[in-house]
PDB file of C-alpha atoms in Angstrom:
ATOM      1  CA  UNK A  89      14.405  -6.241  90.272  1.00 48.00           C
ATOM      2  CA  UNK A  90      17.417  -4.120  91.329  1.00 56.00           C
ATOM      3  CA  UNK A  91      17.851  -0.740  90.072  1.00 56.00           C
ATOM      4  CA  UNK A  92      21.173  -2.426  88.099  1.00 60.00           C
ATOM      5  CA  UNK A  93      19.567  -5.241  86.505  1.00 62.00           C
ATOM      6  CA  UNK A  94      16.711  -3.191  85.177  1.00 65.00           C
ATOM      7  CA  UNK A  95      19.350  -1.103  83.321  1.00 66.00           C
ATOM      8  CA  UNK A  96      21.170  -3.970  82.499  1.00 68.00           C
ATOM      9  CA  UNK A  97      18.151  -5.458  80.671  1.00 70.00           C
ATOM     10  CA  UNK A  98      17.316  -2.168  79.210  1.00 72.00           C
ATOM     11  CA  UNK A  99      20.858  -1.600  77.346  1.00 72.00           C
ATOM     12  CA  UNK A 100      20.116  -5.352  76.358  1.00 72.00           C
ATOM     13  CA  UNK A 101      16.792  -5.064  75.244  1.00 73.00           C
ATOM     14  CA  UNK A 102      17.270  -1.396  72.595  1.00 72.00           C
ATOM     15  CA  UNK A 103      20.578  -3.392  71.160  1.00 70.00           C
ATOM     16  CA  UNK A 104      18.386  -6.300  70.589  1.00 67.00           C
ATOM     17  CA  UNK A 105      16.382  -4.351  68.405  1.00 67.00           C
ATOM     18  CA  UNK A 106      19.009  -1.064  67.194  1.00 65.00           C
ATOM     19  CA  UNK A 107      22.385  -3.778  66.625  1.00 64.00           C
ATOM     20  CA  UNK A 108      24.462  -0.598  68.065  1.00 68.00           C
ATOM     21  CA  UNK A 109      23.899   2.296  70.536  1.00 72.00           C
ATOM     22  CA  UNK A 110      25.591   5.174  70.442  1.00 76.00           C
ATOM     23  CA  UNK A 111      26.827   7.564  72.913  1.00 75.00           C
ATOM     24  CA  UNK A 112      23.451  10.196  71.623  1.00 80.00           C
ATOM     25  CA  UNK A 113      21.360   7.283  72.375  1.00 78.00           C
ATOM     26  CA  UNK A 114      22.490   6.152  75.501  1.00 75.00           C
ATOM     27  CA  UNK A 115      22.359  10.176  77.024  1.00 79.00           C
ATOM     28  CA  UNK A 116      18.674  10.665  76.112  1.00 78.00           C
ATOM     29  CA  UNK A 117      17.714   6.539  77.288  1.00 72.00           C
ATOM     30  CA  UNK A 118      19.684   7.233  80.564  1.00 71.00           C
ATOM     31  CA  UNK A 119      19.044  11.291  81.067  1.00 73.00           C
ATOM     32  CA  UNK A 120      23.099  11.642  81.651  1.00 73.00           C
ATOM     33  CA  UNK A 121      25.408  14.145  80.038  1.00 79.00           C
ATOM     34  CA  UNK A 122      27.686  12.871  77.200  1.00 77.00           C
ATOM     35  CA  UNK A 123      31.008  13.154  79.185  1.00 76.00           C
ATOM     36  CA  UNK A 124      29.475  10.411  81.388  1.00 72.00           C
ATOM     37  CA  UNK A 125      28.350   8.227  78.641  1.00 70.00           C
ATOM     38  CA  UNK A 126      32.050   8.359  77.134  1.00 68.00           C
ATOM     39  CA  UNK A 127      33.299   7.555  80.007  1.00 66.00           C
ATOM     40  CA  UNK A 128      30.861   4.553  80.539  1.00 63.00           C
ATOM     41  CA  UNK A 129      32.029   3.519  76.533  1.00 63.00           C
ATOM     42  CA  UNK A 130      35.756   4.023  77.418  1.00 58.00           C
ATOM     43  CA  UNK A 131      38.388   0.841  77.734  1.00 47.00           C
ATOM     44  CA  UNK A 132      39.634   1.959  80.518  1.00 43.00           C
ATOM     45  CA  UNK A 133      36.361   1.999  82.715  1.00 44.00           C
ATOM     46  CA  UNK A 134      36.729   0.199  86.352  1.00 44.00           C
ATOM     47  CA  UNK A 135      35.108  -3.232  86.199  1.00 45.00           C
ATOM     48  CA  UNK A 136      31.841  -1.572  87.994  1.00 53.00           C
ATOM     49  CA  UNK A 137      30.961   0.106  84.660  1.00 62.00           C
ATOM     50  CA  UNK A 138      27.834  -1.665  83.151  1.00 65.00           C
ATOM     51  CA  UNK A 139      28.798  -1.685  79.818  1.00 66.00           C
ATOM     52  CA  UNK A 140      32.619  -2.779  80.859  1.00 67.00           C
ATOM     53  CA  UNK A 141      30.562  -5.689  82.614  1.00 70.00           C
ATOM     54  CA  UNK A 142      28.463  -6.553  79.574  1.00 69.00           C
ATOM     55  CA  UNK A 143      31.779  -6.458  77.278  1.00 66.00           C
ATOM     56  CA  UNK A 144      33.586  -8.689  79.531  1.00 64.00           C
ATOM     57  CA  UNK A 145      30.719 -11.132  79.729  1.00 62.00           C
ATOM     58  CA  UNK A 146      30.768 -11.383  75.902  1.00 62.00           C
ATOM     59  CA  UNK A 147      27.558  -9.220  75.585  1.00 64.00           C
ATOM     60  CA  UNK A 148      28.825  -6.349  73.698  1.00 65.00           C
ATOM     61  CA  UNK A 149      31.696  -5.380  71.663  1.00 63.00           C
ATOM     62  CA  UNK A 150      33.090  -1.654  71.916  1.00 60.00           C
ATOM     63  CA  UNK A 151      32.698   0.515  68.635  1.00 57.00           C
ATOM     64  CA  UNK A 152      33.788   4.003  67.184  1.00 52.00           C
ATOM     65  CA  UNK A 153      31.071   6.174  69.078  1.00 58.00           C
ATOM     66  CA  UNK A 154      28.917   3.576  70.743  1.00 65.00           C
ATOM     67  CA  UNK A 155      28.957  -0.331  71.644  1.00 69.00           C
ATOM     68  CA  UNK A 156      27.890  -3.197  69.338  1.00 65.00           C
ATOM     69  CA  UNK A 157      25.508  -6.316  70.235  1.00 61.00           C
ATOM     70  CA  UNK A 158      26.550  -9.424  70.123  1.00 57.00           C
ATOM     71  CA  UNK A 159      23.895 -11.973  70.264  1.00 56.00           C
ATOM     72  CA  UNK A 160      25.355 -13.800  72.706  1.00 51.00           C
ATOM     73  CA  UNK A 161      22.500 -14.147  75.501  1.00 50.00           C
ATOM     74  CA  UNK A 162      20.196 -14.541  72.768  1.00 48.00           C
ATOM     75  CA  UNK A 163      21.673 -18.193  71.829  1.00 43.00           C
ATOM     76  CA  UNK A 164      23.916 -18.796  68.927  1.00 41.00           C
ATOM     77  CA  UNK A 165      25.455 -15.853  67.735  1.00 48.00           C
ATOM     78  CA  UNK A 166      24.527 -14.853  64.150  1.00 53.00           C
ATOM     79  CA  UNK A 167      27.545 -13.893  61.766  1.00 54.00           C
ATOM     80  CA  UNK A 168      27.433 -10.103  61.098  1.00 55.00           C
ATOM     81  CA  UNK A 169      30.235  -8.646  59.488  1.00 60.00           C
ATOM     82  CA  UNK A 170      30.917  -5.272  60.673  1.00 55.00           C
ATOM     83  CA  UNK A 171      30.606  -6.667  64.178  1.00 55.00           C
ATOM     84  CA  UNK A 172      32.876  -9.177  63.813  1.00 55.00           C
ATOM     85  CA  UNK A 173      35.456  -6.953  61.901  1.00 53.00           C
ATOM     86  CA  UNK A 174      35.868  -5.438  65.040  1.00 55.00           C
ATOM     87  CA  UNK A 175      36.715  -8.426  67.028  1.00 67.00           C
ATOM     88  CA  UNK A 176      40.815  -8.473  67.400  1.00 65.00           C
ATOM     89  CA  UNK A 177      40.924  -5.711  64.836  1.00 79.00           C
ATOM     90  CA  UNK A 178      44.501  -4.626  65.531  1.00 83.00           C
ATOM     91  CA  UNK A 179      45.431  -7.839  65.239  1.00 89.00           C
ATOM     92  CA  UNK A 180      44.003  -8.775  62.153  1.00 91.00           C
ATOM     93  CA  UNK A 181      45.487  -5.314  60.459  1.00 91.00           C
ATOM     94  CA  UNK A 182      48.895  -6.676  61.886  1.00 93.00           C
ATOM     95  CA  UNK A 183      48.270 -10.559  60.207  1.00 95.00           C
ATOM     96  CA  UNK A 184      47.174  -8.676  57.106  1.00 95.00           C
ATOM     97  CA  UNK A 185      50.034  -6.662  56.109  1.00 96.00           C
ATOM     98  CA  UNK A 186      52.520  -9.679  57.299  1.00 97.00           C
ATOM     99  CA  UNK A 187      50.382 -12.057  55.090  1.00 97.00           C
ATOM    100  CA  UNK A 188      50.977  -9.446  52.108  1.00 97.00           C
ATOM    101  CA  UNK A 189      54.507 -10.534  52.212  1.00 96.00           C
ATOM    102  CA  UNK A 190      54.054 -13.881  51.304  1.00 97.00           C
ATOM    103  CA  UNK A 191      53.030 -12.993  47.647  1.00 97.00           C
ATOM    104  CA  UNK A 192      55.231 -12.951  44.996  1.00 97.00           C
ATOM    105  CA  UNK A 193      55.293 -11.793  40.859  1.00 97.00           C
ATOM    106  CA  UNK A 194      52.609 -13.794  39.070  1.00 97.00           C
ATOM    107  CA  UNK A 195      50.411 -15.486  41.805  1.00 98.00           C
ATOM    108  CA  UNK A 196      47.516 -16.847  41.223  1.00 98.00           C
ATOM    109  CA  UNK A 197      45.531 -16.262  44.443  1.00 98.00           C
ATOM    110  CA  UNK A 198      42.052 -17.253  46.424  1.00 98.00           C
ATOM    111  CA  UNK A 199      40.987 -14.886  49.037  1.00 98.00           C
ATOM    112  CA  UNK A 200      38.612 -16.632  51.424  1.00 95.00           C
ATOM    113  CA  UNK A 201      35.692 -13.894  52.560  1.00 91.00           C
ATOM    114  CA  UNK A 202      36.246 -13.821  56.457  1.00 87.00           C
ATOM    115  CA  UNK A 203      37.283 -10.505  58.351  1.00 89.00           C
ATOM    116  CA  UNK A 204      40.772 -11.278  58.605  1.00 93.00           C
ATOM    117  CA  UNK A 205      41.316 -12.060  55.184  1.00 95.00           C
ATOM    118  CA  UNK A 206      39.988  -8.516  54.265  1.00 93.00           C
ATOM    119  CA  UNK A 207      42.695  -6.908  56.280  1.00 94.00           C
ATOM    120  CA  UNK A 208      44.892  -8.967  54.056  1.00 97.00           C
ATOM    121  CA  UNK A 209      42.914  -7.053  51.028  1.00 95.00           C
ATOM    122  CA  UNK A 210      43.132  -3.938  52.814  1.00 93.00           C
ATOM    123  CA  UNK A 211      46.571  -3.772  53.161  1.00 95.00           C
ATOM    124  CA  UNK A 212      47.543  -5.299  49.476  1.00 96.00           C
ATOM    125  CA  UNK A 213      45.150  -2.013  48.217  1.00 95.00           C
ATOM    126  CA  UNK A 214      46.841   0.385  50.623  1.00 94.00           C
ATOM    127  CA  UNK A 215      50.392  -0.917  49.638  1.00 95.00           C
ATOM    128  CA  UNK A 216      49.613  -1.071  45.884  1.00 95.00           C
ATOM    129  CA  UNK A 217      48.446   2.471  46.332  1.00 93.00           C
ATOM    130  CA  UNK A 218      51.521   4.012  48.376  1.00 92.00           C
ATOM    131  CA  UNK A 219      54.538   2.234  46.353  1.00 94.00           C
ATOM    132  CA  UNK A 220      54.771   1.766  42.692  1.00 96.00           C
ATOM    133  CA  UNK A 221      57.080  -1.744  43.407  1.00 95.00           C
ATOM    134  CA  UNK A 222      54.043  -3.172  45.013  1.00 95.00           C
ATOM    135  CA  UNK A 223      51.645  -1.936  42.771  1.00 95.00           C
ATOM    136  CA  UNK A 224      53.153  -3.637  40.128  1.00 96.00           C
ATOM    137  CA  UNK A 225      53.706  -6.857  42.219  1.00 96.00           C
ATOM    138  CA  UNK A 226      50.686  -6.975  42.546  1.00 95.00           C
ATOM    139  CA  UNK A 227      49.341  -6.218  39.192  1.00 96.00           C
ATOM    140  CA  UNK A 228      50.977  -9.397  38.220  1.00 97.00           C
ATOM    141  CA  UNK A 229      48.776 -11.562  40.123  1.00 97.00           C
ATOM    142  CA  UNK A 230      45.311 -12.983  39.579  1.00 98.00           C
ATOM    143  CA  UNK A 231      42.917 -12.629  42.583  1.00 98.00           C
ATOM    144  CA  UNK A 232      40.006 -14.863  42.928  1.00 98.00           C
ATOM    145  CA  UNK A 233      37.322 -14.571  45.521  1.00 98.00           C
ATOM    146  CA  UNK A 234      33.311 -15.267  46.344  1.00 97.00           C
ATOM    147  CA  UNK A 235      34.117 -11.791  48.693  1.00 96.00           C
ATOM    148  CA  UNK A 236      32.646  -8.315  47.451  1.00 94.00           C
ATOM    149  CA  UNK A 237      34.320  -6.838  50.086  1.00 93.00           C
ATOM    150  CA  UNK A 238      37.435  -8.287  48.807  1.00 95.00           C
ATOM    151  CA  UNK A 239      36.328  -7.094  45.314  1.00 97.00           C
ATOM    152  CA  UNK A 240      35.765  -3.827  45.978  1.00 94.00           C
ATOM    153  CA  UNK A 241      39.392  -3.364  48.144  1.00 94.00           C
ATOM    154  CA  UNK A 242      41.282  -4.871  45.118  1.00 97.00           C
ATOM    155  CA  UNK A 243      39.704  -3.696  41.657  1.00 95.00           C
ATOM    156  CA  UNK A 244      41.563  -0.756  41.019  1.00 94.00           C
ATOM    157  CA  UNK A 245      44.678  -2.053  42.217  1.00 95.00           C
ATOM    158  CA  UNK A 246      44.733  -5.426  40.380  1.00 96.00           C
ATOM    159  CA  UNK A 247      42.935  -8.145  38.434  1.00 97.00           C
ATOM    160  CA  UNK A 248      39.908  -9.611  40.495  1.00 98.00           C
ATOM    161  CA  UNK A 249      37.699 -12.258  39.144  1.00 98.00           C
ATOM    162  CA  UNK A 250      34.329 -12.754  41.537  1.00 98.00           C
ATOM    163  CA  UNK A 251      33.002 -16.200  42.023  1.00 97.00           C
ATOM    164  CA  UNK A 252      28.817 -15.447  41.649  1.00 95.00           C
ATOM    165  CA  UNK A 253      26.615 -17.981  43.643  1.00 96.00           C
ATOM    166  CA  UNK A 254      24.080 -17.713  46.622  1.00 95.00           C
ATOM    167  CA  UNK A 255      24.113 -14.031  47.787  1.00 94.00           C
ATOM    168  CA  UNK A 256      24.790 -13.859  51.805  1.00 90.00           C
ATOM    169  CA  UNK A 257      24.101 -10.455  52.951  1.00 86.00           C
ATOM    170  CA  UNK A 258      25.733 -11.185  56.411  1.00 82.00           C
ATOM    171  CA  UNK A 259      28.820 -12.064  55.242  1.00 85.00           C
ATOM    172  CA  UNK A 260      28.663  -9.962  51.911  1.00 89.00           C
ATOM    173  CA  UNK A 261      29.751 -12.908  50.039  1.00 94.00           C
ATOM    174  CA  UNK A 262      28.481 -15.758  47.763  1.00 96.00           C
ATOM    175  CA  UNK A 263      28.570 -19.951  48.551  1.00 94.00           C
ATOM    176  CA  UNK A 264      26.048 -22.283  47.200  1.00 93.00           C
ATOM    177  CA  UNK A 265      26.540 -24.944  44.187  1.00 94.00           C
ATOM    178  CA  UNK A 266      27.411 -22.641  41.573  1.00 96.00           C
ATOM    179  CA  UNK A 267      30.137 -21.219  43.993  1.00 96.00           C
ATOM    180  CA  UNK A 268      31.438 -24.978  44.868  1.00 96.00           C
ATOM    181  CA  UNK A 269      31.357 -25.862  40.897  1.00 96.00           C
ATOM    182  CA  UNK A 270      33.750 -22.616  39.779  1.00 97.00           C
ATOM    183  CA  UNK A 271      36.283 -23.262  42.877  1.00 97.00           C
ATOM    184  CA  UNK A 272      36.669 -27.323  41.824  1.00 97.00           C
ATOM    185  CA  UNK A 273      37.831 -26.230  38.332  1.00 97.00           C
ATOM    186  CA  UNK A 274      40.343 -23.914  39.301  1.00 98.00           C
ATOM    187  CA  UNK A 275      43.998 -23.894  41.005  1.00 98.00           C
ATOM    188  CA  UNK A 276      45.747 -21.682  42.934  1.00 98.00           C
ATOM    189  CA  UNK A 277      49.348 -20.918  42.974  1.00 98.00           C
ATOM    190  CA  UNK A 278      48.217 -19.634  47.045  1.00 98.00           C
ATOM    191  CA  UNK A 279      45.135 -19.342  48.964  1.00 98.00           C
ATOM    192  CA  UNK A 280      44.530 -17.434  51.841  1.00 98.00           C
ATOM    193  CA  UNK A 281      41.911 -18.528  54.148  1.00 98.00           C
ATOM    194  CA  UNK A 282      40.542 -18.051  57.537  1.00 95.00           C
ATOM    195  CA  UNK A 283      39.037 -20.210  60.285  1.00 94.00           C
ATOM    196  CA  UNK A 284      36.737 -20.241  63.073  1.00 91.00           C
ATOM    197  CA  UNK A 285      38.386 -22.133  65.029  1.00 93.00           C
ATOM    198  CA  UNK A 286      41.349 -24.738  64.848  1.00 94.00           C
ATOM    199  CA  UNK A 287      44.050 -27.239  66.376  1.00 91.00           C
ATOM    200  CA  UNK A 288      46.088 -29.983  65.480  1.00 88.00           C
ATOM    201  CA  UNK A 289      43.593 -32.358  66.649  1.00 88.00           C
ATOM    202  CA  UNK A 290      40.323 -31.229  65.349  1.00 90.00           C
ATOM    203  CA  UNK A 291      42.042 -29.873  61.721  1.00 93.00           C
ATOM    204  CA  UNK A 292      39.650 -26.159  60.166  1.00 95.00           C
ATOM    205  CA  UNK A 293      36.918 -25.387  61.577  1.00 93.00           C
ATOM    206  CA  UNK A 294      34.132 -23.442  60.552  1.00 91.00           C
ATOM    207  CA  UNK A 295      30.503 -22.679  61.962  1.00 86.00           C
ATOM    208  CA  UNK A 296      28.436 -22.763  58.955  1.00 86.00           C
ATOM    209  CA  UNK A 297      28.551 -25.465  56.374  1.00 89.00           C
ATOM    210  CA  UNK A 298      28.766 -23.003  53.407  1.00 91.00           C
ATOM    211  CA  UNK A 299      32.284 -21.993  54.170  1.00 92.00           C
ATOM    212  CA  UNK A 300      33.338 -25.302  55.209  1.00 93.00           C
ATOM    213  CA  UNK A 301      32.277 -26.358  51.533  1.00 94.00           C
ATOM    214  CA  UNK A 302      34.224 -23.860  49.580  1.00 96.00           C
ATOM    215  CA  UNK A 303      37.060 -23.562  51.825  1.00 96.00           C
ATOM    216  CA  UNK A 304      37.716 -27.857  51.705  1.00 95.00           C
ATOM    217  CA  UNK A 305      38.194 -27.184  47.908  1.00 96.00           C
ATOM    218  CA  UNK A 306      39.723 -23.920  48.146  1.00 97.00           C
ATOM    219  CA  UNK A 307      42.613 -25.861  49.902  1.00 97.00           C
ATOM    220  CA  UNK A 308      42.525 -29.029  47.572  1.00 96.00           C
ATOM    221  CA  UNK A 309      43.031 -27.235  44.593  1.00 98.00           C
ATOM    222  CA  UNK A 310      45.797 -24.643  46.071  1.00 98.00           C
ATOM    223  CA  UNK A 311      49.704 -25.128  45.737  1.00 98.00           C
ATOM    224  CA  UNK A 312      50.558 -23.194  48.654  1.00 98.00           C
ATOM    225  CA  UNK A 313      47.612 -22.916  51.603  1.00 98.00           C
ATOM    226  CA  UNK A 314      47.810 -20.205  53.944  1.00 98.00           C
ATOM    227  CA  UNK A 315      45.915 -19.976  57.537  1.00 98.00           C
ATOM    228  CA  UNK A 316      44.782 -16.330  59.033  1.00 97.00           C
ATOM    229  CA  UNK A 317      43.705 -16.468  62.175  1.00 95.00           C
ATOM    230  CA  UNK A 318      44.339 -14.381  65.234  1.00 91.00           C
ATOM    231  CA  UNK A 319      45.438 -16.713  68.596  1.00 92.00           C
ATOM    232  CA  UNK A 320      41.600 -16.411  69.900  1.00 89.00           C
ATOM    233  CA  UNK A 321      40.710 -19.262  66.873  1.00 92.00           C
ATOM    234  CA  UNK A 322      43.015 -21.716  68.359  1.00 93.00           C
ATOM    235  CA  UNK A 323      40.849 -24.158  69.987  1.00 91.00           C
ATOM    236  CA  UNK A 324      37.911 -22.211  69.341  1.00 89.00           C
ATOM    237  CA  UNK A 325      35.309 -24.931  68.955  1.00 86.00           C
ATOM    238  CA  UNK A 326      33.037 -24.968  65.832  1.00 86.00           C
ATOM    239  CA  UNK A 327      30.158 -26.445  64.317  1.00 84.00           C
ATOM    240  CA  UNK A 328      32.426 -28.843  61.545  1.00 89.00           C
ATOM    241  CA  UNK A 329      36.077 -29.468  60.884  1.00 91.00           C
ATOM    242  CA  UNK A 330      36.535 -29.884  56.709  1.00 92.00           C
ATOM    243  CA  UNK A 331      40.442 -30.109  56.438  1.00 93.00           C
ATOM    244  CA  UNK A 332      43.191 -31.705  58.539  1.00 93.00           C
ATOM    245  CA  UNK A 333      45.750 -29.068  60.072  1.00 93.00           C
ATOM    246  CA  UNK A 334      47.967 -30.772  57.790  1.00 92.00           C
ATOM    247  CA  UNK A 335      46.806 -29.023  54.514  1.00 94.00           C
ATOM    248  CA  UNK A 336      47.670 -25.920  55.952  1.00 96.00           C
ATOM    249  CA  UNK A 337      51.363 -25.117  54.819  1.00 96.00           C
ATOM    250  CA  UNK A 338      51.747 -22.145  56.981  1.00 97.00           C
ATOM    251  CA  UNK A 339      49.547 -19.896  59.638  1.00 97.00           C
ATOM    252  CA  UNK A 340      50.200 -16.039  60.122  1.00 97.00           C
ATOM    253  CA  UNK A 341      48.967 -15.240  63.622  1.00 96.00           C
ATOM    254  CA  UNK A 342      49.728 -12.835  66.446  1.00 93.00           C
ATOM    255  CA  UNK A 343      51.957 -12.948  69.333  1.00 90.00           C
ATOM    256  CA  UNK A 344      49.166 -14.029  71.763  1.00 89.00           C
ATOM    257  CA  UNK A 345      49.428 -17.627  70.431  1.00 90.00           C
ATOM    258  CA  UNK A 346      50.607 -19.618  73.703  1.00 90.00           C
ATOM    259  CA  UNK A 347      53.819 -21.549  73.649  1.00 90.00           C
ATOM    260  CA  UNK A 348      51.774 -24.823  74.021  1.00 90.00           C
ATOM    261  CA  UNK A 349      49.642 -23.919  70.830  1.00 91.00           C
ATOM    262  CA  UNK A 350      53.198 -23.509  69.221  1.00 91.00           C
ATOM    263  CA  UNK A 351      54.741 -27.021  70.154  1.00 91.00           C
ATOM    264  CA  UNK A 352      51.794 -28.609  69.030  1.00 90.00           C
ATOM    265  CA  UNK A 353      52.027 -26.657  65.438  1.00 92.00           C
ATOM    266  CA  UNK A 354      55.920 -27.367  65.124  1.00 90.00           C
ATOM    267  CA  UNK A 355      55.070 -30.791  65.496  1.00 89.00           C
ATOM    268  CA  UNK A 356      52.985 -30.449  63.174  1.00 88.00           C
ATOM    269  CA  UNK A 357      55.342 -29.482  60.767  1.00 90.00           C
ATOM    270  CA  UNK A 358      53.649 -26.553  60.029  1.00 94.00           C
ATOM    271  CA  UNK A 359      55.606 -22.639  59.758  1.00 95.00           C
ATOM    272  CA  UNK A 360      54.284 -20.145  62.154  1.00 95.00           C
ATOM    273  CA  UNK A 361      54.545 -16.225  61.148  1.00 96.00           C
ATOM    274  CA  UNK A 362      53.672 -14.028  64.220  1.00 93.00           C
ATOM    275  CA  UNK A 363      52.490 -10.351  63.163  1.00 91.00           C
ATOM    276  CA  UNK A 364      52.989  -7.647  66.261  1.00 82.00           C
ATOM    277  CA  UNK A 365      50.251  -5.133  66.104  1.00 76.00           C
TER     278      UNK A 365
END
């Protein structure tokens, strides 16, 4: 085995076990000096950088002070949220705070529990907190949500009701029964929710079959439904689709979405907001 693929399977083989290495761990597993780790970690590293190689390859996902696992060569990749939060994460602030805009005195709202959705919560706490017009915009609506990350962005800021069910630590939500059950009674002036993957031929798509369950109902029992998805979920494939494109009534995505993807939507009959990071 090559000096190269030896370290390659090394790097592999701690974030197997550690989720996350970090520039102190990498200098003592490698014996190099921290300015050549950073540089290693940094975007802009030629192509020849390991690391640069394992992120383009899907391996590994760039953090604050380190890099983060994926799972990929391991098989399916397991949901973990503060990995995935970092996935697109400019874009996803951007689709956030354009989303915000869409709510109006009184709402009665569903937040799905995804990563994007949460920069939707993020920036409705951060806005609440900065202007006293949006904080009382938004003291005027009802939030509902199986999310405690959701929760905990939006309690001070507004009224939050928490759907209780099956705790899921990866997600740091709840889904289950008792979940489905409190969703099918209710109704929703506007939901937002996001996706896995989707397109106008295979409808929402999700990977896990909780989500798909609560988000089907989620947009049966909403007035106004509300896609959040950066332009990677378009055509993403997924394990099942549990809605037709068609009971989405408008999709807030970034300016990466292709001018095909577009057409297809327009046809659709479906609006289109594009946030700019």
């Amino acid at each position: 085995m090559k000096n190269c693929d030896r370290r390659r399977q090394s790097v592999l083989n701690m974030l197997r076990k550690t989720k996350k290495l970090t520039v102190e761990e990498a200098m003592q597993a490698f014996g190099v000096s921290e300015s050549t780790v950073r540089r290693l970690f940094a975007q802009r590293e030629a192509a020849k950088s390991l690391f640069a190689q394992l992120e383009a390859e899907g391996e590994v996902i760039r953090a604050y002070g380190g890099i983060c696992f994926t799972g990929r060569s391991d098989g399916a990749r397991s949901y973990m949220f503060d990995l995935v939060q970092l996935e697109n994460a400019d874009e996803k602030n951007a689709i956030g705070k354009a989303a915000m805009q869409l709510i109006r005195n009184g709402d009665i709202i569903y937040l799905d529990s995804g990563t994007t959705v949460m920069s939707l919560g993020a920036a409705m706490a951060e806005a609440s907190a900065e202007t006293a017009a949006e904080a009382r915009l938004l003291s005027s609506c009802t939030v509902f949500t199986h999310s405690l990350v959701d929760l905990d962005l939006l309690k001070e800021h507004m009224k939050v009701i928490l759907l209780g069910g099956e705790y899921r630590d990866a997600q740091r939500d709840f889904c289950g029964y008792i979940t489905e059950r409190a969703v099918s009674a209710l109704r929703f002036t506007k939901c937002f929710i996001g996706v896995d993957g989707y397109s106008a031929d295979d409808g929402l798509l999700a990977d896990d079959f909780s989500t798909a369950g609560i988000n089907r109902l989620v947009t049966q029992n909403s007035s106004y439904r509300i896609l959040l998805a950066d332009s990677s979920k378009y055509r993403r494939p997924a394990v099942v689709s549990y809605a037709p494109l068609s009971e989405v009534d408008c999709i807030v995505t970034d300016s990466g979405l292709s001018g095909e993807a577009r057409a297809a939507l327009d046809d659709a009959g479906i609006k289109v907001i594009s946030a700019v990071p």
